[in-house]
mmCIF file of C-alpha atoms in Angstrom:
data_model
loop_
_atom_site.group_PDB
_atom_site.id
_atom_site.type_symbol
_atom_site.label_atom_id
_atom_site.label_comp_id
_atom_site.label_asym_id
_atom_site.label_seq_id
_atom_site.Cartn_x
_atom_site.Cartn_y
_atom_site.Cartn_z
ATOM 1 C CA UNK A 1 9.839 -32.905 29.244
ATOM 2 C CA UNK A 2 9.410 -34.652 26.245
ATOM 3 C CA UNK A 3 7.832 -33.488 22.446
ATOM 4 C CA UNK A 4 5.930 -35.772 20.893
ATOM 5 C CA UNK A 5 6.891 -36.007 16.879
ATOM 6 C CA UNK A 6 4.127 -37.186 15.031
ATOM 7 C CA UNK A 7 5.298 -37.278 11.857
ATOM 8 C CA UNK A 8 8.169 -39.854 12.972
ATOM 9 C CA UNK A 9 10.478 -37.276 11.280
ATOM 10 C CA UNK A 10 10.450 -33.905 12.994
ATOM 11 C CA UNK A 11 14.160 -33.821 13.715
ATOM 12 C CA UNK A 12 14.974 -34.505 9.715
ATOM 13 C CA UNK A 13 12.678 -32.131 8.593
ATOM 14 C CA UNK A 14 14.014 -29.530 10.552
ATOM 15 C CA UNK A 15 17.879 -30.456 9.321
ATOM 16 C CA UNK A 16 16.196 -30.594 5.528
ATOM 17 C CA UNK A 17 13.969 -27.211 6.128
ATOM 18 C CA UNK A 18 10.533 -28.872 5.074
ATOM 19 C CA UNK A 19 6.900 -27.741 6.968
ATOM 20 C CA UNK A 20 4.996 -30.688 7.076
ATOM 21 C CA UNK A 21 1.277 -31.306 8.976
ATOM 22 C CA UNK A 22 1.535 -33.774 11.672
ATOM 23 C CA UNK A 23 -1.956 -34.795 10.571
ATOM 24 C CA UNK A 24 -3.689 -35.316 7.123
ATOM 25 C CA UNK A 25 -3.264 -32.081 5.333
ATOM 26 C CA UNK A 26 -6.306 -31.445 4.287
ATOM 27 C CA UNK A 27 -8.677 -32.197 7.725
ATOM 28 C CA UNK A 28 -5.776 -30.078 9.365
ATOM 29 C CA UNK A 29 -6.246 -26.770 7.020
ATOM 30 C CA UNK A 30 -10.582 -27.099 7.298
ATOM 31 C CA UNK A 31 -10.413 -27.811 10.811
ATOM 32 C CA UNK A 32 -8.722 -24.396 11.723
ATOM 33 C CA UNK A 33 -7.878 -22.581 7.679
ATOM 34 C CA UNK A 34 -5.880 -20.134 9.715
ATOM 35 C CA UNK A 35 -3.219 -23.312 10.044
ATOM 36 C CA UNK A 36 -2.361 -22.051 6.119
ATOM 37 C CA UNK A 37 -0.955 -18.588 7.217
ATOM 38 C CA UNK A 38 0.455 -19.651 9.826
ATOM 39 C CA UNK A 39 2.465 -22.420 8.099
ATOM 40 C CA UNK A 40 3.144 -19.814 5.252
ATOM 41 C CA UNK A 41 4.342 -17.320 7.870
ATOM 42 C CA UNK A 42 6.628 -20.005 9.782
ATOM 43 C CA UNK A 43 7.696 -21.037 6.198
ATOM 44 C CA UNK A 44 8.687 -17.061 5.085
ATOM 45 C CA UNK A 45 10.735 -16.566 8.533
ATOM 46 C CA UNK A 46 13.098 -19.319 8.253
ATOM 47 C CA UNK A 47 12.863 -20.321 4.371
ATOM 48 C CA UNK A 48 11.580 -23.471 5.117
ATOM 49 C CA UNK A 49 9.919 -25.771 1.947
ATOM 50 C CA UNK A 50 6.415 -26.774 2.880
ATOM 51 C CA UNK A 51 5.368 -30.037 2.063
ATOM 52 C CA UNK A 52 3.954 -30.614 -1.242
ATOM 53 C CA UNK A 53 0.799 -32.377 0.132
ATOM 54 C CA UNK A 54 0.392 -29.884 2.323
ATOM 55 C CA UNK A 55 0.757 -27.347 -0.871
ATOM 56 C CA UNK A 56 -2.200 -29.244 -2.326
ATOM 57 C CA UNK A 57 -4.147 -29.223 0.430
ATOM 58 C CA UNK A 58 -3.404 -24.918 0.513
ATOM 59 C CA UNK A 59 -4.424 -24.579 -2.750
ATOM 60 C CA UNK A 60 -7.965 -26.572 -2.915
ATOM 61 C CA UNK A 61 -11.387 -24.356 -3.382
ATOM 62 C CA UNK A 62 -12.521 -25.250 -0.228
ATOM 63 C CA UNK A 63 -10.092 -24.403 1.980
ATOM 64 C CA UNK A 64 -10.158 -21.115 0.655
ATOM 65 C CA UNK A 65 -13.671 -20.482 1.281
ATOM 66 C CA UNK A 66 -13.315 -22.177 4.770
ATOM 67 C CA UNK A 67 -10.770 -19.399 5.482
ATOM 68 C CA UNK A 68 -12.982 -16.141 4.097
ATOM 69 C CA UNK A 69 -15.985 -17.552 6.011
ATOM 70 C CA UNK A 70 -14.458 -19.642 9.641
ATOM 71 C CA UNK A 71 -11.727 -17.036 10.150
ATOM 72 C CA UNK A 72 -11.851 -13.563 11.416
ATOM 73 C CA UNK A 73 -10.517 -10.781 9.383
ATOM 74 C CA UNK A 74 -8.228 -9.311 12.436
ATOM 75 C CA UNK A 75 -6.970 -12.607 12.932
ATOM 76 C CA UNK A 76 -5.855 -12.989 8.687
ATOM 77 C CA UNK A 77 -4.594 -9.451 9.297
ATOM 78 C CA UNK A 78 -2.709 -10.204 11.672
ATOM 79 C CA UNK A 79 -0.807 -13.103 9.878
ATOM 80 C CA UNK A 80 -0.113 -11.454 7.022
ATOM 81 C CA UNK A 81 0.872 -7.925 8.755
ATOM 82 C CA UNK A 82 3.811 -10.770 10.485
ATOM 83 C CA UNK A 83 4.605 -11.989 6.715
ATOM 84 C CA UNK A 84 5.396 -8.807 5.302
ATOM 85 C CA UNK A 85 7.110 -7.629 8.704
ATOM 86 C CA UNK A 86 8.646 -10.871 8.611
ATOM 87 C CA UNK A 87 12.761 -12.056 7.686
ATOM 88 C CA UNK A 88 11.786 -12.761 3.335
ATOM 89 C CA UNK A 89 8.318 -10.986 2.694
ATOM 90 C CA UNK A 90 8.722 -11.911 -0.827
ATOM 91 C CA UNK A 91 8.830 -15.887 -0.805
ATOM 92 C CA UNK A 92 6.026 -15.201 2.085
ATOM 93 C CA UNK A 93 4.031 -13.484 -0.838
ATOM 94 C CA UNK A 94 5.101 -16.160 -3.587
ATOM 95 C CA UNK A 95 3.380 -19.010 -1.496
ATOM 96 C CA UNK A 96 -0.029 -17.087 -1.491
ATOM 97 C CA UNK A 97 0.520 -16.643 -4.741
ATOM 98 C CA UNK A 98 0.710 -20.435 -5.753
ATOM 99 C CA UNK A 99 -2.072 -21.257 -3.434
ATOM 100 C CA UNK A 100 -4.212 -18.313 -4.808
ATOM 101 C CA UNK A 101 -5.201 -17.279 -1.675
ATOM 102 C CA UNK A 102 -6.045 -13.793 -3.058
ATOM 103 C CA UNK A 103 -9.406 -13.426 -0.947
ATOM 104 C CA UNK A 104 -7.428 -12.099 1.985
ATOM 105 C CA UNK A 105 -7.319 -9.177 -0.400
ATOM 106 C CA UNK A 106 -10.880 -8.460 -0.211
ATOM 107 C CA UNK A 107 -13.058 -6.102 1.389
ATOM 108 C CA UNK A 108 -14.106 -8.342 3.980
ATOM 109 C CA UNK A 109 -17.443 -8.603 3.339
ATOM 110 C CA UNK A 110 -17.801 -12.284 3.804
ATOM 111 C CA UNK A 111 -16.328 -12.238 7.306
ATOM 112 C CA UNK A 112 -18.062 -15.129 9.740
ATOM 113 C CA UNK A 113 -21.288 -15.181 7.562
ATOM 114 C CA UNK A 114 -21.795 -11.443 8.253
ATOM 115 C CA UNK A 115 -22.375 -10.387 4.398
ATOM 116 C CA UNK A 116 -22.712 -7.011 2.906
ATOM 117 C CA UNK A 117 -22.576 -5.771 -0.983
ATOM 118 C CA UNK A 118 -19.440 -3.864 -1.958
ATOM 119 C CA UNK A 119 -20.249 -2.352 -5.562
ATOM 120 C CA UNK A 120 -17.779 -0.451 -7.731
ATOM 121 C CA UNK A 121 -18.455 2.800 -8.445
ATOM 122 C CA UNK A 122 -16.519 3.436 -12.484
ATOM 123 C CA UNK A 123 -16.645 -0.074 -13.388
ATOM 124 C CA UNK A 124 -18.931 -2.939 -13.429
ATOM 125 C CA UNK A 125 -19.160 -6.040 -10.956
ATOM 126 C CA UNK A 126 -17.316 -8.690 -13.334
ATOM 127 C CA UNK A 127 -14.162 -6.066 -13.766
ATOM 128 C CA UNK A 128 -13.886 -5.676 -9.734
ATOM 129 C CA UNK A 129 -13.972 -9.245 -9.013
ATOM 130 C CA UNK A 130 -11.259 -9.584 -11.504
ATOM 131 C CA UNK A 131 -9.041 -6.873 -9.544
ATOM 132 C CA UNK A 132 -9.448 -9.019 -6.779
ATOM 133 C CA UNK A 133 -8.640 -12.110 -8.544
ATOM 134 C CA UNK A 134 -6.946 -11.697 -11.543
ATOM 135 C CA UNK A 135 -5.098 -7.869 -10.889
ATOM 136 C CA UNK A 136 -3.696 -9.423 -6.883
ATOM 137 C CA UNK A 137 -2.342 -12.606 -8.940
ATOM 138 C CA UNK A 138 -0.342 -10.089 -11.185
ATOM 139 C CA UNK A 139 0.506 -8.017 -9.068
ATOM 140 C CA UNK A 140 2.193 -10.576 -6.380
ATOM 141 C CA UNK A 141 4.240 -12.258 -9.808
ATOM 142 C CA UNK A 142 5.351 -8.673 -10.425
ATOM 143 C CA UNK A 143 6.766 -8.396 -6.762
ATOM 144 C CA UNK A 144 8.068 -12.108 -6.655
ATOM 145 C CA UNK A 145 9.093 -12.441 -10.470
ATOM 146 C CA UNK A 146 10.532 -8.685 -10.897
ATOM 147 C CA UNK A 147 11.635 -6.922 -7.586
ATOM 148 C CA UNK A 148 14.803 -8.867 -6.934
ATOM 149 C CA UNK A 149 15.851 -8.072 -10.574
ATOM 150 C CA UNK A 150 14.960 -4.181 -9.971
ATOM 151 C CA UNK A 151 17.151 -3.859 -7.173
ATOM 152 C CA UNK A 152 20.040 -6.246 -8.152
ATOM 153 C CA UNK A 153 19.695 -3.573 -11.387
ATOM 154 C CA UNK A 154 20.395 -0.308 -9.267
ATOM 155 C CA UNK A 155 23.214 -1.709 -6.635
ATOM 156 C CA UNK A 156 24.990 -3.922 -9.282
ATOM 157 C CA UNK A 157 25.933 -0.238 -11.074
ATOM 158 C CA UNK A 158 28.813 0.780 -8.811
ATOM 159 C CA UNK A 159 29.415 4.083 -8.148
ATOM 160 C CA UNK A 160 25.849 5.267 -9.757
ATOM 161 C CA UNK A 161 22.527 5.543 -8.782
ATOM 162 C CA UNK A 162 23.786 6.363 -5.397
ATOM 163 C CA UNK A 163 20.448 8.681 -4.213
ATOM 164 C CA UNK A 164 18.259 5.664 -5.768
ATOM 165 C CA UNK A 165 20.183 3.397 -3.792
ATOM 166 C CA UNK A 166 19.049 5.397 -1.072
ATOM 167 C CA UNK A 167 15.562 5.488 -1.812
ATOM 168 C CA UNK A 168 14.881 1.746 -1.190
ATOM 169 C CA UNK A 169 15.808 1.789 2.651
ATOM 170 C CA UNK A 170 12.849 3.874 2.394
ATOM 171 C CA UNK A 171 10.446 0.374 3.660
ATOM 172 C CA UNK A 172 12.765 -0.274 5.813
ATOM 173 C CA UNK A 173 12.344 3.013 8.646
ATOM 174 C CA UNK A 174 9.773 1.555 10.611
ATOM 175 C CA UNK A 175 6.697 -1.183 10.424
ATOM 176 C CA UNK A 176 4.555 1.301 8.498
ATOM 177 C CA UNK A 177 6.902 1.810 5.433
ATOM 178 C CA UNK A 178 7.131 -1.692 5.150
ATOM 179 C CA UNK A 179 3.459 -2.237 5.562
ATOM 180 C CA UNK A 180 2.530 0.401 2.977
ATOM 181 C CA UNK A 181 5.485 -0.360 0.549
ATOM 182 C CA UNK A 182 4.016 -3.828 0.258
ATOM 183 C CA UNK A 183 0.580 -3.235 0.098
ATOM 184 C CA UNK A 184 0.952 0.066 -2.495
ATOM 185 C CA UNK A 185 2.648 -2.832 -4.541
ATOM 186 C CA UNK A 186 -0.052 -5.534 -3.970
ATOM 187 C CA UNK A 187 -2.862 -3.487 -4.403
ATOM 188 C CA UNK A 188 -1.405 -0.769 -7.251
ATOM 189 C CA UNK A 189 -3.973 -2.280 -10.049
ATOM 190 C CA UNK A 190 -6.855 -0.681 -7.640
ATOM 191 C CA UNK A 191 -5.593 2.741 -8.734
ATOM 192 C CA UNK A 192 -8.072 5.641 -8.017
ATOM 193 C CA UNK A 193 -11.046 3.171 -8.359
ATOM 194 C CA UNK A 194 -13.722 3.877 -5.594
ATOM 195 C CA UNK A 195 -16.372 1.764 -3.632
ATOM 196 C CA UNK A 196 -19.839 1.655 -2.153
ATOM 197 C CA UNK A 197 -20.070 -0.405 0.854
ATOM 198 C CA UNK A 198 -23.592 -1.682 1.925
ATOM 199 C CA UNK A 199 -25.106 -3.493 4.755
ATOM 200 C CA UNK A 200 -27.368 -6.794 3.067
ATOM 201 C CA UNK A 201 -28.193 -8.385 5.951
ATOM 202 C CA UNK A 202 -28.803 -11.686 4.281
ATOM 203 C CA UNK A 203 -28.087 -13.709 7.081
ATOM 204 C CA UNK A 204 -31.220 -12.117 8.974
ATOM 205 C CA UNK A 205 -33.129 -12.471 5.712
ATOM 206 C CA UNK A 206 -32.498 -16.195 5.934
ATOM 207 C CA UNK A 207 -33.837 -16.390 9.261
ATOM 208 C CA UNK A 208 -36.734 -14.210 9.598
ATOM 209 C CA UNK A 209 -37.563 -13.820 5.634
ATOM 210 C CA UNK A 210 -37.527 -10.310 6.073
ATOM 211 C CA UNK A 211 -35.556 -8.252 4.000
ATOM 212 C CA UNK A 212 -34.042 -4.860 5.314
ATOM 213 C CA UNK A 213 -32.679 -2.234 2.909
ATOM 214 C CA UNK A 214 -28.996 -1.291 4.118
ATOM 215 C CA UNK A 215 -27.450 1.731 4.839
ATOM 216 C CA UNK A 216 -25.940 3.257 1.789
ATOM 217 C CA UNK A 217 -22.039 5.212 2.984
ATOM 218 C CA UNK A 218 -20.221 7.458 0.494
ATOM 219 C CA UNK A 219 -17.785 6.264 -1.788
ATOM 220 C CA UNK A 220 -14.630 5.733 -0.540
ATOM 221 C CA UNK A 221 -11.311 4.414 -2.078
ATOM 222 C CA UNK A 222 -10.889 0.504 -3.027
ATOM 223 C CA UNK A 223 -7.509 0.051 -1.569
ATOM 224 C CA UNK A 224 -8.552 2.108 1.549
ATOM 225 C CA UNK A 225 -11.169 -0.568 1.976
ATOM 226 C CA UNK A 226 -9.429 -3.522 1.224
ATOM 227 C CA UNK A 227 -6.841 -2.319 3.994
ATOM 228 C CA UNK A 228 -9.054 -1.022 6.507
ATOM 229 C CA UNK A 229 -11.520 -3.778 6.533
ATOM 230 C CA UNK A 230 -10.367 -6.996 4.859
ATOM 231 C CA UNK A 231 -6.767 -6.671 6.628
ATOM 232 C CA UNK A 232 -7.913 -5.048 9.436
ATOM 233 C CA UNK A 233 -4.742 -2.838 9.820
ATOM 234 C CA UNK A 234 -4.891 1.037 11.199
ATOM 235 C CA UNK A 235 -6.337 3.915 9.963
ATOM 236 C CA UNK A 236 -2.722 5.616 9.524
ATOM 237 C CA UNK A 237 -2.018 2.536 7.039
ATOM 238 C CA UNK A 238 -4.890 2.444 5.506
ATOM 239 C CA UNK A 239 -4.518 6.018 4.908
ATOM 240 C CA UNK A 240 -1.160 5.990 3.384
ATOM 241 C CA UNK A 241 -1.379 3.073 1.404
ATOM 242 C CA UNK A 242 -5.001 4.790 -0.077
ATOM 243 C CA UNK A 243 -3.073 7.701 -0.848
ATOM 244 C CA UNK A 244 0.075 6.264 -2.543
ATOM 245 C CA UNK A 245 -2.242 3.395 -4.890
ATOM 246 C CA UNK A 246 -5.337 6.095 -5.476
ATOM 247 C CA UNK A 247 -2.716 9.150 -6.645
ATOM 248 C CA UNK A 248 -0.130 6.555 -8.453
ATOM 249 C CA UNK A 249 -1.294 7.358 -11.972
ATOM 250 C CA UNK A 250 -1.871 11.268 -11.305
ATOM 251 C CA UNK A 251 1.372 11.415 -9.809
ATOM 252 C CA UNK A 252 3.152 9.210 -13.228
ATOM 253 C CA UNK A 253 1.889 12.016 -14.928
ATOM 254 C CA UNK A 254 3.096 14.542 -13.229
ATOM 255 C CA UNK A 255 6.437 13.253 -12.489
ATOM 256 C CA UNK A 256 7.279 13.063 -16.383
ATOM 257 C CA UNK A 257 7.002 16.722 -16.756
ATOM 258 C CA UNK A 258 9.191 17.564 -13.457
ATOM 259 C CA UNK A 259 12.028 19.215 -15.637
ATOM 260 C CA UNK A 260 9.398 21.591 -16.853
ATOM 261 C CA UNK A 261 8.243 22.692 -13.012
ATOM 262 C CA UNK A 262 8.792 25.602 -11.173
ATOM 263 C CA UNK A 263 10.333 25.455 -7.493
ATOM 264 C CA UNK A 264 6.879 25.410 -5.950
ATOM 265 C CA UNK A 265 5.405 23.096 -8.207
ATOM 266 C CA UNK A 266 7.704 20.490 -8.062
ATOM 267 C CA UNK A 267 6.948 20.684 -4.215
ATOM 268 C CA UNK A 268 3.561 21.050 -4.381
ATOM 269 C CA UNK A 269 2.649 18.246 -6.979
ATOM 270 C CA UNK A 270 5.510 16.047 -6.121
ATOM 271 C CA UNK A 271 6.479 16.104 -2.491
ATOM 272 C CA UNK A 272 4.414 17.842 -0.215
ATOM 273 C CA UNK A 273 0.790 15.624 -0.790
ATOM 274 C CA UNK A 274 2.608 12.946 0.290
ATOM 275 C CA UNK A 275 4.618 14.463 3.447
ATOM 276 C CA UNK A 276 7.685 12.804 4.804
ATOM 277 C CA UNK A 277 6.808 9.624 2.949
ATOM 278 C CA UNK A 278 7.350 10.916 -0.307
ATOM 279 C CA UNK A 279 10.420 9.187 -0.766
ATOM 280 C CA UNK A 280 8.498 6.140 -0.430
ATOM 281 C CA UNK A 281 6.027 6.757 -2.701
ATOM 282 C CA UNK A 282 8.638 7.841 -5.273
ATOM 283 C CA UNK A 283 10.236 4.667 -4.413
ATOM 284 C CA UNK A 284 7.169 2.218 -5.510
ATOM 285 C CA UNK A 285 6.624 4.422 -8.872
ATOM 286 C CA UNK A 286 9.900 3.381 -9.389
ATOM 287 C CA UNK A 287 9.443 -0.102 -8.938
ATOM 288 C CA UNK A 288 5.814 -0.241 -10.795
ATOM 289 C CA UNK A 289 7.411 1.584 -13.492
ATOM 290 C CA UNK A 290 9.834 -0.953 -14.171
ATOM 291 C CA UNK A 291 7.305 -3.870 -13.398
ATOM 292 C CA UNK A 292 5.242 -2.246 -16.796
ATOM 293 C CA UNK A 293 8.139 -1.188 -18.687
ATOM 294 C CA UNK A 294 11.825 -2.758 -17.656
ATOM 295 C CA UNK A 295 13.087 -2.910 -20.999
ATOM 296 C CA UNK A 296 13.473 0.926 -20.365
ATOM 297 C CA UNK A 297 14.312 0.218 -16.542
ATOM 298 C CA UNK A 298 17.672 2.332 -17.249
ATOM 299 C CA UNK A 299 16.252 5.795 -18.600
ATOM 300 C CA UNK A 300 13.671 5.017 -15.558
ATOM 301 C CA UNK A 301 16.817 4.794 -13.159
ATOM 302 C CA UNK A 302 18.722 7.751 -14.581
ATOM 303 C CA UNK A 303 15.242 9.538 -14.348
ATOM 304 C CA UNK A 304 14.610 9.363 -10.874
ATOM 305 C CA UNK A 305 18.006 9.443 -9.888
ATOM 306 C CA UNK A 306 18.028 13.141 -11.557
ATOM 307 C CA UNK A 307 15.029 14.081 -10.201
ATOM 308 C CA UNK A 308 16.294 13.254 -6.589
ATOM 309 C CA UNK A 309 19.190 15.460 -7.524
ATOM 310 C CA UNK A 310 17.449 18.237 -8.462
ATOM 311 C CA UNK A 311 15.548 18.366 -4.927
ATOM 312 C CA UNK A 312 18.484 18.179 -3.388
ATOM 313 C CA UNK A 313 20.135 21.320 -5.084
ATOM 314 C CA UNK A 314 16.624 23.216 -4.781
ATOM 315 C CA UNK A 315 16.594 22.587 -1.298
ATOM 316 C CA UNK A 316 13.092 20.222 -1.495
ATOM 317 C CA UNK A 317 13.750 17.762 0.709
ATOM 318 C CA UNK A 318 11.878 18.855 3.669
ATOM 319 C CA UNK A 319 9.342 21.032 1.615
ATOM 320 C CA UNK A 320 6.626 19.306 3.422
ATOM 321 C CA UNK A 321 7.660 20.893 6.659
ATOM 322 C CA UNK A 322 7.406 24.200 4.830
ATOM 323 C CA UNK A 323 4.563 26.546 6.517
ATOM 324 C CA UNK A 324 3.510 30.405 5.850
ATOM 325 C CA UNK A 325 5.689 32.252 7.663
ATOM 326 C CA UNK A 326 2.848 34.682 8.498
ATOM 327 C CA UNK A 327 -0.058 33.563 10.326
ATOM 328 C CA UNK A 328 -3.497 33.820 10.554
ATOM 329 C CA UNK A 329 -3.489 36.416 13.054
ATOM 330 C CA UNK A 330 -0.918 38.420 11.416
ATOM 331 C CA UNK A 331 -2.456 38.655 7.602
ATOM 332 C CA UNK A 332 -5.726 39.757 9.435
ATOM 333 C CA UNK A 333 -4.282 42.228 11.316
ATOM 334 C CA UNK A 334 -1.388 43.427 8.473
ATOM 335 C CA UNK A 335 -4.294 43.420 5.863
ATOM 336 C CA UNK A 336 -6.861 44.916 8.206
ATOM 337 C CA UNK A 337 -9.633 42.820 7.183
ATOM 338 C CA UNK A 338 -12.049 40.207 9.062
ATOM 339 C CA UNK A 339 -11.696 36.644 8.806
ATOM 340 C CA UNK A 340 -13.088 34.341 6.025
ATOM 341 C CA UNK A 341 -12.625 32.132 3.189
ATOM 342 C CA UNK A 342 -10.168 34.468 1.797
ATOM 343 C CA UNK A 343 -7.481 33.281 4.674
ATOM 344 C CA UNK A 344 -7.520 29.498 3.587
ATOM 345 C CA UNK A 345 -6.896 31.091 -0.035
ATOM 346 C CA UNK A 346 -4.363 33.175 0.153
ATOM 347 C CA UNK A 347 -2.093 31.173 2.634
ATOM 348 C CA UNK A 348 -2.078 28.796 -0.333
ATOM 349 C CA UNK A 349 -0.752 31.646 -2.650
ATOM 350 C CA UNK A 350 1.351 32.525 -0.270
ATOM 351 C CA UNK A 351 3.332 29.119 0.374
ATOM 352 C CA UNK A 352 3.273 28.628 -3.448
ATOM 353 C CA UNK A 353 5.090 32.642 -3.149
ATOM 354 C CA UNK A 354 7.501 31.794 -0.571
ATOM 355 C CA UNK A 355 8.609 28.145 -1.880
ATOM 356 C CA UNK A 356 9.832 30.007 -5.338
ATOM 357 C CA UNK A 357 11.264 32.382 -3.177
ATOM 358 C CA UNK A 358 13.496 30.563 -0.617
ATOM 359 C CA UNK A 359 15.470 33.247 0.756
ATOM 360 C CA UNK A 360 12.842 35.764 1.408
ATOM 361 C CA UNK A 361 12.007 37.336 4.696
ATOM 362 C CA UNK A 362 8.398 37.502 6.760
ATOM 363 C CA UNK A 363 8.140 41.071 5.745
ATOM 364 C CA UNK A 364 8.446 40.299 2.132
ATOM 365 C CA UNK A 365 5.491 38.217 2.399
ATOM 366 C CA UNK A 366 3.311 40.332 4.159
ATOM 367 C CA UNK A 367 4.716 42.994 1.741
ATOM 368 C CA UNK A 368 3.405 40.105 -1.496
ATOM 369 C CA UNK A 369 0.033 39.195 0.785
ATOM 370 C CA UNK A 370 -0.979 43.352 0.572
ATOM 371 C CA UNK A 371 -0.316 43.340 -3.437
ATOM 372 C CA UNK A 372 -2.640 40.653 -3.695
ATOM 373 C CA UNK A 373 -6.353 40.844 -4.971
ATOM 374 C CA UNK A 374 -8.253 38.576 -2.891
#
């Protein structure tokens, strides 16, 4: 069996690390666009250089469009899900970068010709095209430009910063972390902004001349979107990532008052909304803290490092597993009263009750539920 090298340098290029097209560049990435993440992909796994015609070819208008409209969403998805997942996610992520392919961050509207209107609920068109544009574009420099320089920051301080340390094997447990540590990064500009999603229907208007109202849905989140339907991943990821990039700035907030929170609230506000990935989403405020503000990366380091302390001597670090000891059943029948509304209520009293009370017993907080006036 014998491979054919058309390039008349295959072996070289493989001793020199350099991704080259065996055809002309550009006829190669319109004939199948997909060739792009693919070379990208092979070029992220085994820090290879791609050619620099090939680059140019990448970063041309219309192979960008060729690749929003020719190339299925599950099938970009796919690619990128294998760059991230993949041996150095961040030079993967610095190639898209210089070939602006920031489209695959979309909402996947444009997929195959099948068009529908995506329109911003709390800002105007012109600002949400620039998210997609402009805010991916900073946001991948951030990652490429500044997250080598955070970490190389925490584990070049021997000896400190050992529970921060900690917190960045956090992407690392499994294919979701990873997924959603990324992404959270990529699309953190997004914040809590929501969308409308329409059907248009314009390619059946361009056949028949008949235009059809669409189907209004209920807002949803941007970044849920974007995930969902322009990367095509699950709806666990989606779901995550949604929740880390839409409660980011509520949860900044928050966290800057921690040394002022009771027991319960510091659970409550900081741990339990986010279950047993709260590490990780302590771990990218971290890192977009520092992308904002890393002339004051050190007081942002000491910061966290104490808070992850002080969960650690108040026992927090499983608070999401925390549960009313007394059920539903049980308050009914210790209260003597019917159920309703009240239930759903008072169990969240309750929890707050029993998580500033660690050591307390079932009885004690059926003995608490009867004092209450509810």
């Amino acid at each position: 069996m014998q491979v054919e090298d058309l390039t008349g340098r295959g072996l070289q290029d493989l001793k020199d690390g350099i991704l080259r097209t065996p055809l002309e560049p550009e006829k190669t990435f319109l004939d199948d666009p997909l060739r792009c993440l693919r070379m990208i992909r092979f070029a992220s796994n085994f820090n290879f250089i791609i050619d620099k015609a090939a680059m140019e070819a990448m970063d041309r208008k219309e192979i960008r469009v060729a690749l929003d409209r020719k190339i299925s969403r599950e099938r970009i998805g796919s690619e990128f899900r294998k760059i991230i997942l993949g041996k150095n996610p961040i030079y993967g992520l610095s190639l898209l970068n210089t070939v602006e392919f920031y489209n695959i961050f979309g909402f996947g509207e444009k997929e195959m010709g099948e068009e529908k209107v995506v329109k911003p609920v709390n800002m105007d068109e012109r600002a949400m095209n620039s998210l997609i544009s402009d805010g991916i574009k900073a946001s991948l420099s951030d990652i490429v430009a500044s997250l080598p320089v955070i970490k190389d920051f925490v584990f070049d301080h021997s000896g400190a910063y050992n529970r921060l340390k900690s917190l960045f094997g956090e992407p690392f447990r499994n294919d979701l972390s990873t997924l959603a540590f990324y992404c959270s990064l990529i699309l953190n500009k997004w914040n809590n902004e929501t969308v409308i999603q329409t059907d248009d229907y314009r390619s059946e208007e361009k056949t028949t001349g008949k235009k059809r109202k669409g189907k209004k849905v209920k807002p949803t989140s941007a970044a849920h979107l974007i995930v969902l339907q322009g990367l095509k991943m699950p709806m666990k990821d989606a779901n995550l990532i949604s929740l880390i990039v839409s409660g980011m700035e509520e949860f900044g907030i928050r966290f800057r008052d921690y040394k002022n929170m009771s027991r319960s609230e510091i659970a409550l506000k900081l741990i339990i909304p986010y279950g047993e990935n709260w590490r990780l989403n302590l771990l990218v405020y971290f890192i977009l803290r520092n992308f904002k503000h890393m002339e004051l990366i050190e007081d942002t380091s000491n910061s966290i490092e104490e808070f992850l302390d002080m969960c650690e001597k108040l026992d927090l670090e499983y608070a999401y597993k925390e549960t009313v000891m007394v059920n539903g059943r049980e308050l009914i029948n210790s209260l003597k009263r019917k159920p309703g509304p009240w239930l759903r209520q008072i169990n969240g009293i309750l929890l707050e009750w029993q998580l500033d009370h660690p050591n307390c017993t079932k009885q004690q907080v059926v003995e608490y539920a009867q004092k209450l006036d509810i």
